[in-house]
C-alpha positions as MATLAB code, in Angstrom:
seq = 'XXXXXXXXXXXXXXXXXXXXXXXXXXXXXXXXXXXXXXXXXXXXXXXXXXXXXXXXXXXXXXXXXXXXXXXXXXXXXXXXXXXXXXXXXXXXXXX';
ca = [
       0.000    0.000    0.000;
       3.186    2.291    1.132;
       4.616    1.642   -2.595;
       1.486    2.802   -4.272;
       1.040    6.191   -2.472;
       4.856    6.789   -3.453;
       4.552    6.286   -6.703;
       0.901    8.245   -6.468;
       2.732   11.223   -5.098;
       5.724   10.818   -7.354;
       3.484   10.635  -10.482;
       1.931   14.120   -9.233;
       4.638   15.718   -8.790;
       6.414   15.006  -11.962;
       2.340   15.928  -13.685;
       3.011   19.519  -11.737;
       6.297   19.980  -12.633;
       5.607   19.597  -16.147;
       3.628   22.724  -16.333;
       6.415   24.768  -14.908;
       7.994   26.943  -18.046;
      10.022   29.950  -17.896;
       8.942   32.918  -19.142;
      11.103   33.980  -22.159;
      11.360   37.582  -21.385;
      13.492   36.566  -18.018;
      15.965   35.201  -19.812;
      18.712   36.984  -21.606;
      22.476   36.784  -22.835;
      24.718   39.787  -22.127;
      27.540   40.732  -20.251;
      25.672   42.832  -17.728;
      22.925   40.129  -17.345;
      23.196   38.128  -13.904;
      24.469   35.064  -13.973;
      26.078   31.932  -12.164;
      28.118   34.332   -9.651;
      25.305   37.132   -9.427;
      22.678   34.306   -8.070;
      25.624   32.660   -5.892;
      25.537   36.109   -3.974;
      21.844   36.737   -4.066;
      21.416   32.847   -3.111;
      23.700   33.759   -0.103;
      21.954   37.328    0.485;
      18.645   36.024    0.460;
      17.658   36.418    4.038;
      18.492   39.616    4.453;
      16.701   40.670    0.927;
      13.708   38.278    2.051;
      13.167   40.633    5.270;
      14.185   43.894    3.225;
      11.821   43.010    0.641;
       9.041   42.810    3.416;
       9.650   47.027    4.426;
      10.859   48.170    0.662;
       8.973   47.233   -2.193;
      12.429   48.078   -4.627;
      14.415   44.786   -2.630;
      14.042   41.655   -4.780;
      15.055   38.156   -3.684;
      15.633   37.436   -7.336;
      17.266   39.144  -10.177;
      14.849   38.966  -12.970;
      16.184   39.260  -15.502;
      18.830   36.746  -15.778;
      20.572   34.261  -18.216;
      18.633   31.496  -16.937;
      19.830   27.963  -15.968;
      23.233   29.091  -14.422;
      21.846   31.902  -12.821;
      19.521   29.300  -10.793;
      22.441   26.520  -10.281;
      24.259   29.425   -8.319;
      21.404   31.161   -6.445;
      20.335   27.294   -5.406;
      24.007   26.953   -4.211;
      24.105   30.068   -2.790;
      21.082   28.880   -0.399;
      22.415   25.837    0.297;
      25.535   25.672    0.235;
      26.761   29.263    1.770;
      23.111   30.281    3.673;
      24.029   26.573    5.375;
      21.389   25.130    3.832;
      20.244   21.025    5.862;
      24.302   21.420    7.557;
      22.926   22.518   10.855;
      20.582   20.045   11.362;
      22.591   17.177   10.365;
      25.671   17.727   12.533;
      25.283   15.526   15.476;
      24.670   17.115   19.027;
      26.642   16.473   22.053;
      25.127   15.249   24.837;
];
């Protein structure tokens, strides 16, 4: 019964996630466009632009636009691998 719901929920998601498309006007080329090290830093930053977004309407937590794919691998990175991202909870406390 456990194995059905799985693949129930898996078969859902992957049905959602099909309907997810980028909008083409959010992506461009360019050398001033954000990319891979712009959304490492706003990946990292986005705490602190999360609760300055909340008080100033001009704040964004996302640079839009952007050239796309790379732009997401580093702001994903910058999240979890520099914001610390599951690290805290998986170290092991001392007793």
């Amino acid at each position: 019964m456990a194995r059905y719901r799985i693949i129930a929920v898996l078969g859902l998601a992957i049905l959602v996630s099909a309907c997810a498309a980028q909008v083409p006007t959010a992506v461009e080329q360019g050398a001033d466009v954000p990319g891979f090290w712009w959304g490492l830093w706003h990946g990292f930053v986005f705490p602190f632009a999360w609760i300055g977004s909340l008080f100033n309407p001009e704040i964004a937590v996302y640079s839009v636009p952007n050239n796309g794919g790379w732009y997401d691998f580093g702001f994903f990175l910058g999240i979890t691998v520099l914001g610390g991202g599951s690290a805290f909870s998986s170290k092991k406390r001392k007793k």
